[in-house]
Amino acid sequence: MSSSSGMPKLRRSSILIAAALIPAASAEERAGAWEPDRTLASIELDGPYEARPVAAEPLVFDPVEIAWDATGSAYVADMIDYPLGGPGGKHLSRIQKLIDANGDGVFDRAETFASDLDHPQGLLPHRGGLIVTTRTQVLFLEDKDGDGTAEIRQRLIAGFNPSFSQLQVSSPRWGPDGDVYFNNGLDTTQVHPVKEGAGEARKIDVARHNLRWDPQTGAVHPASGFGQYGGGFDDWGRHYFSSNRSPVMFAVVPYETTTAGGPREPRQPWEDIVPHGPDSRLFPLQITHTTSDAHSGTNTSACGLTVYRGDLMPELRGGIFVCDPTGQLITRFRKPEPAGSSLKSGRVGELTEFFRSRDEWCRPVNLTTGPDGALYVCDIYRQYIDHARFFPDDFVKKHDMRSGEHHGRIWKIVPKGANPRAITAASEDIPGLITWLTHENAWQRETAQRVLREKASDPGSARAIVAALAASKPANALGKLHTLWLHATLASRLPGEKAAPLLALTEGASPELAENIVLIAHRYPGYFGDRTHEIVTVTAAAGGFRARMLALAGTRAAPDGIEAAITSITNSAEALEDPWFQNAVLIHLQGHSGRLVSELLKGPYASSPSSFKTSFLRELAAAATKDRRDLHLLLESLRHQPGELLWWKPALLEGLALGLPQSGLGLLSAFAADPPPPEGDIRSEIPALLAQAGHIISDPAAPIEVRLACIPLLSQQAYATAGPVLKILLSGTQAAPVSEAAFTILRRYGAPTTAPLLYEILPGSSPSLRKEIITILGNDPGTLPDLLERMDRGEVPKSLVDAEARWRFLQSPDEKIKALASKLFERPASDRVAVIESYQPATTAKGDPGKGGEVFSQLCTVCHSYQGRGIAVGPDISDVRAKDKAALLNDILDPNRMIEARWSAYRIETRDGRTLVGIVAAESAASVVLKMPGGLTETIARADITRMGSLDASLMPVGLEAGISIQQMADLLAFLRGETATKP
């Protein structure tokens, strides 16, 4: 057993030093680490709280996670490997067991529980040991022989291979269902569950989703969310997570809803619930000196999210806390509140943060609610927190990127002058553990639930625990939640065990508990027996929007319940304005959406239009095409006021137009007229409505809202009919929204069909439309050769091809395209270091920001948004003003040096011969959403993809120097830095 020497006791008087008296660090002071006392004195807290030191070097080095096992012992993950690992690939990281010998709340010594670990980021107690997330696998470590060192190292999940350590699996957390939830880390695509004695199981696809692991079976499932580092549950089992620019994201619905069918395009099951990206705000005590200054004043390294679930500071309970180590701070967000079927939150504090330090090496990276109710802060304490790959190569060569590797601090935040309770072990007997299920502090409840579940490893013990739970009478709603989930989990493994003894716990449930009762019924359909439908219906109705949405999204309506479900939904006018509720309705009423439309249009729903109603009716109509009887009911709705193009009829027709081809019924125009419908067939109404829509589209005097509603119907006409109309709409004489909508329709006919019109309107088009036209012609293999040949003949200016497209053409696997591109566009130099060196004068030359704005418009707006200019395909760069010009130059001329996985360019080849390149914006089991230069977004069904792969490169092209001089680069840098033009 190895150990570290004791931590020197910090002077209590140091806590009383006023932070306001600590001046900002000088450049010389930044070069060295501060003593813990000085760092402590530099910390400011927003509210009547104080930070107390509980561990520092040498007990801990680079701490990133702290956890307590059932005995109350604390363990810390020391990620000493960060950022580049040890020399020769040696693993340096470890797990320390911390010991408070005299019970004063400060750890006195440490024992090394495990060493030689590869970037451990997450810890979670389990079966007398620890679940540990590392760079390439999830491990279970256990000290079986009692010597203090873990000799058991068992793989649980394998197959991870992140680009770098900031993108690895992390944040293992127990869900109320007894499964472990992990953050994806952003780079994880496929993993192997590993079962002892059986080896690796088949690959599980978890791309762009978090993970859920069942400790009973070892199975791995995708879970809602796509978090990087930092995640946790609130008291009610709602899962939140963070990711760099997104401080708080929320898993709105279980992942299973995305594979339940229903919506034509499954909705992403999570969302940001606080301002994110350039809309986020941070207020550090001083400007920091890291590469993340590119996003000065906003979140750039949001991580370590936790929901405070303690009883020591009840006023903070339910609030969400997120670290941002580049600013030496922690932001507090208020307890989330209902927002339709989802939740919303916002930051707490005016121009301040919950935790701020003037010590630039202070790097809070993770947070945990402790057994004593205090909020614990893991401070990795490094000079450089950004990964080394985000610094210029010459900077890395001249500086020690591991500076601070033998430092680290853990703080705990408590009310001023408070004496938190002592940390005690969990009871070893069943009654004592059941008592803890109602504890006001989350650690006690989760520990009791976990230990009871582990004790139930054999049927005899399981039945004893189930019986004890059935006889218990939890005193509060949280006790009811833990009792119901645990009882349901164990009863599902025991033949004959049902929920009957606990049905009383479902009565009068709070909205939060109602959510969980609904989810329990979905996870264990037989648990509530014959009363399942009744309990879910009554509980959801009383639980509000969210519980009702979850009840719908988790099931399909039973045949004998369709009428009641439709009646309930049509009476939910307010709920139907919520996109999440709409999505749930589409899942629940599969095969009956046409019937729902018919009922909705009989009531007040049809009285006035709204964007919510239009989109919902469109999706309902598309869904109705999957079932012939349902389609007939939908079509019957068109009999209402025949011949009149009421506001909702274009929405139904567009929905039919979207759904009919997917259902094998062809285009809407053919469906309506081929063969001619018999007399009295409602299909005969469709051509007349389409013709009426065509007149409205071309009528500049018609209300623009009505014209925009009708334009999508143009795509149902043959191009011979629609083409002349589109030509008028794109002539430059129409309102911008009309032209934009028309161009969207033009795309649907395909470049080979529309190429003559595109070349005709190209000379007189606006700059933005010219880019769109070149993008369409350049993205289609049928028109690209002709486009390049026209450029070679001088008929089309090659200057219209942006740098991204040039790069893509030069990488083409088609030798003809590559040859033409090489002839037209100079290949970029392969030696990026030399190119960057040659442009160094631009970093010191005087630049004209006005001219720089013109350069930005010419080269960058196709993929980037800056201060309202351009299109945000890649990351928004509105906040790069604080970045050093040399660093900006590196980013521009060597974009692949520090690409994040989520911004990697993907090439997708489709069955119709197209090749698309862009950023994967979203994925589901059925489709991929690709965001391409110019802002064009396309949803591609997986069945239509013949090949898909990452280019392992940024969408931002290499070789911008081909179109920009050194002076123009100086102008661009001045523009991006927000410099003011010098008056003549």
Short mmCIF file of N, CA and C in Angstrom, two decimals, residues 76-139:
data_model
loop_
_atom_site.label_atom_id
_atom_site.label_comp_id
_atom_site.label_asym_id
_atom_site.label_seq_id
_atom_site.Cartn_x
_atom_site.Cartn_y
_atom_site.Cartn_z
N VAL A 76 -10.44 9.99 -4.92
CA VAL A 76 -10.23 11.08 -5.87
C VAL A 76 -9.49 10.55 -7.09
N ALA A 77 -9.96 10.94 -8.28
CA ALA A 77 -9.26 10.62 -9.52
C ALA A 77 -8.25 11.72 -9.81
N ASP A 78 -6.98 11.39 -9.83
CA ASP A 78 -5.90 12.33 -10.16
C ASP A 78 -5.51 12.12 -11.61
N MET A 79 -5.90 13.04 -12.47
CA MET A 79 -5.65 12.90 -13.92
C MET A 79 -4.31 13.54 -14.27
N ILE A 80 -3.24 12.93 -13.78
CA ILE A 80 -1.89 13.49 -13.96
C ILE A 80 -1.45 13.37 -15.43
N ASP A 81 -2.03 12.46 -16.17
CA ASP A 81 -1.68 12.29 -17.59
C ASP A 81 -1.93 13.55 -18.42
N TYR A 82 -2.90 14.34 -18.02
CA TYR A 82 -3.35 15.47 -18.84
C TYR A 82 -2.20 16.45 -19.11
N PRO A 83 -2.02 16.95 -20.33
CA PRO A 83 -2.85 16.68 -21.49
C PRO A 83 -2.27 15.63 -22.47
N LEU A 84 -0.99 15.31 -22.35
CA LEU A 84 -0.33 14.52 -23.39
C LEU A 84 0.18 13.17 -22.90
N GLY A 85 -0.12 12.80 -21.67
CA GLY A 85 0.41 11.54 -21.16
C GLY A 85 1.85 11.66 -20.74
N GLY A 86 2.36 10.61 -20.13
CA GLY A 86 3.72 10.63 -19.66
C GLY A 86 4.72 10.33 -20.75
N PRO A 87 6.00 10.48 -20.47
CA PRO A 87 7.04 10.18 -21.46
C PRO A 87 6.99 8.72 -21.88
N GLY A 88 7.14 8.51 -23.18
CA GLY A 88 7.12 7.14 -23.70
C GLY A 88 5.77 6.46 -23.60
N GLY A 89 4.72 7.26 -23.46
CA GLY A 89 3.38 6.68 -23.37
C GLY A 89 3.04 6.11 -22.01
N LYS A 90 3.88 6.35 -21.01
CA LYS A 90 3.62 5.83 -19.67
C LYS A 90 2.40 6.50 -19.06
N HIS A 91 1.56 5.69 -18.38
CA HIS A 91 0.38 6.22 -17.71
C HIS A 91 0.77 6.70 -16.31
N LEU A 92 0.38 7.94 -15.99
CA LEU A 92 0.79 8.56 -14.74
C LEU A 92 -0.35 8.72 -13.73
N SER A 93 -1.58 8.57 -14.19
CA SER A 93 -2.71 8.91 -13.34
C SER A 93 -2.96 7.87 -12.26
N ARG A 94 -3.77 8.27 -11.27
CA ARG A 94 -3.98 7.39 -10.12
C ARG A 94 -5.33 7.72 -9.46
N ILE A 95 -5.70 6.86 -8.52
CA ILE A 95 -6.85 7.12 -7.65
C ILE A 95 -6.36 7.10 -6.22
N GLN A 96 -6.66 8.17 -5.49
CA GLN A 96 -6.24 8.30 -4.11
C GLN A 96 -7.42 8.09 -3.16
N LYS A 97 -7.18 7.35 -2.09
CA LYS A 97 -8.14 7.28 -0.99
C LYS A 97 -7.71 8.30 0.05
N LEU A 98 -8.60 9.22 0.36
CA LEU A 98 -8.26 10.30 1.28
C LEU A 98 -8.77 9.98 2.69
N ILE A 99 -7.98 10.30 3.67
CA ILE A 99 -8.28 9.93 5.06
C ILE A 99 -8.25 11.17 5.95
N ASP A 100 -9.35 11.40 6.65
CA ASP A 100 -9.46 12.47 7.65
C ASP A 100 -9.34 11.81 9.01
N ALA A 101 -8.13 11.75 9.55
CA ALA A 101 -7.86 10.97 10.76
C ALA A 101 -8.55 11.52 12.00
N ASN A 102 -8.67 12.85 12.11
CA ASN A 102 -9.22 13.42 13.35
C ASN A 102 -10.63 13.97 13.19
N GLY A 103 -11.25 13.77 11.99
CA GLY A 103 -12.64 14.14 11.80
C GLY A 103 -12.92 15.62 11.76
N ASP A 104 -11.90 16.44 11.41
CA ASP A 104 -12.11 17.89 11.38
C ASP A 104 -12.54 18.39 10.00
N GLY A 105 -12.78 17.47 9.07
CA GLY A 105 -13.22 17.87 7.74
C GLY A 105 -12.12 18.15 6.76
N VAL A 106 -10.86 18.03 7.18
CA VAL A 106 -9.70 18.23 6.31
C VAL A 106 -8.94 16.91 6.24
N PHE A 107 -8.63 16.47 5.03
CA PHE A 107 -7.93 15.20 4.87
C PHE A 107 -6.47 15.33 5.27
N ASP A 108 -6.01 14.36 6.05
CA ASP A 108 -4.66 14.41 6.61
C ASP A 108 -3.66 13.61 5.80
N ARG A 109 -4.09 12.52 5.22
CA ARG A 109 -3.17 11.68 4.46
C ARG A 109 -3.94 10.97 3.34
N ALA A 110 -3.19 10.31 2.48
CA ALA A 110 -3.79 9.63 1.33
C ALA A 110 -3.08 8.32 1.07
N GLU A 111 -3.85 7.35 0.62
CA GLU A 111 -3.33 6.06 0.18
C GLU A 111 -3.67 5.88 -1.29
N THR A 112 -2.71 5.38 -2.06
CA THR A 112 -2.95 5.19 -3.48
C THR A 112 -3.72 3.89 -3.70
N PHE A 113 -4.96 4.04 -4.10
CA PHE A 113 -5.85 2.90 -4.33
C PHE A 113 -5.51 2.22 -5.66
N ALA A 114 -5.16 3.00 -6.67
CA ALA A 114 -4.80 2.45 -7.98
C ALA A 114 -3.88 3.44 -8.68
N SER A 115 -2.89 2.92 -9.39
CA SER A 115 -1.97 3.76 -10.14
C SER A 115 -1.85 3.24 -11.56
N ASP A 116 -0.98 3.90 -12.35
CA ASP A 116 -0.75 3.49 -13.74
C ASP A 116 -2.07 3.44 -14.51
N LEU A 117 -2.89 4.48 -14.36
CA LEU A 117 -4.18 4.56 -15.05
C LEU A 117 -4.09 5.55 -16.20
N ASP A 118 -4.88 5.31 -17.22
CA ASP A 118 -4.86 6.09 -18.45
C ASP A 118 -5.96 7.15 -18.43
N HIS A 119 -5.61 8.35 -17.99
CA HIS A 119 -6.54 9.49 -17.98
C HIS A 119 -7.88 9.17 -17.31
N PRO A 120 -7.90 8.77 -16.05
CA PRO A 120 -9.20 8.56 -15.39
C PRO A 120 -9.92 9.89 -15.20
N GLN A 121 -11.22 9.91 -15.56
CA GLN A 121 -11.99 11.16 -15.43
C GLN A 121 -13.19 11.01 -14.51
N GLY A 122 -13.72 9.79 -14.37
CA GLY A 122 -14.95 9.62 -13.61
C GLY A 122 -14.85 8.49 -12.60
N LEU A 123 -15.46 8.68 -11.42
CA LEU A 123 -15.51 7.66 -10.38
C LEU A 123 -16.95 7.45 -9.94
N LEU A 124 -17.29 6.19 -9.63
CA LEU A 124 -18.61 5.87 -9.12
C LEU A 124 -18.53 4.61 -8.27
N PRO A 125 -18.88 4.67 -6.99
CA PRO A 125 -18.83 3.47 -6.14
C PRO A 125 -19.79 2.39 -6.64
N HIS A 126 -19.34 1.12 -6.53
CA HIS A 126 -20.15 0.00 -7.03
C HIS A 126 -19.60 -1.30 -6.42
N ARG A 127 -20.45 -2.05 -5.73
CA ARG A 127 -20.13 -3.38 -5.22
C ARG A 127 -18.79 -3.44 -4.48
N GLY A 128 -18.54 -2.51 -3.59
CA GLY A 128 -17.32 -2.51 -2.80
C GLY A 128 -16.10 -2.01 -3.53
N GLY A 129 -16.28 -1.56 -4.76
CA GLY A 129 -15.16 -1.01 -5.53
C GLY A 129 -15.58 0.27 -6.22
N LEU A 130 -14.94 0.57 -7.35
CA LEU A 130 -15.20 1.80 -8.08
C LEU A 130 -15.34 1.53 -9.57
N ILE A 131 -16.33 2.12 -10.18
CA ILE A 131 -16.39 2.23 -11.63
C ILE A 131 -15.54 3.43 -12.01
N VAL A 132 -14.64 3.25 -12.97
CA VAL A 132 -13.71 4.30 -13.36
C VAL A 132 -13.76 4.48 -14.88
N THR A 133 -14.00 5.69 -15.34
CA THR A 133 -13.91 5.96 -16.78
C THR A 133 -12.48 6.37 -17.11
N THR A 134 -11.90 5.74 -18.12
CA THR A 134 -10.56 6.09 -18.58
C THR A 134 -10.63 6.44 -20.06
N ARG A 135 -9.49 6.69 -20.63
CA ARG A 135 -9.47 7.15 -22.02
C ARG A 135 -10.05 6.13 -22.99
N THR A 136 -9.74 4.84 -22.78
CA THR A 136 -10.13 3.83 -23.77
C THR A 136 -11.13 2.81 -23.26
N GLN A 137 -11.43 2.82 -21.96
CA GLN A 137 -12.36 1.81 -21.44
C GLN A 137 -12.94 2.26 -20.10
N VAL A 138 -14.05 1.62 -19.75
CA VAL A 138 -14.63 1.80 -18.42
C VAL A 138 -14.25 0.58 -17.60
N LEU A 139 -13.66 0.82 -16.43
CA LEU A 139 -13.14 -0.26 -15.59
C LEU A 139 -13.92 -0.38 -14.29
#
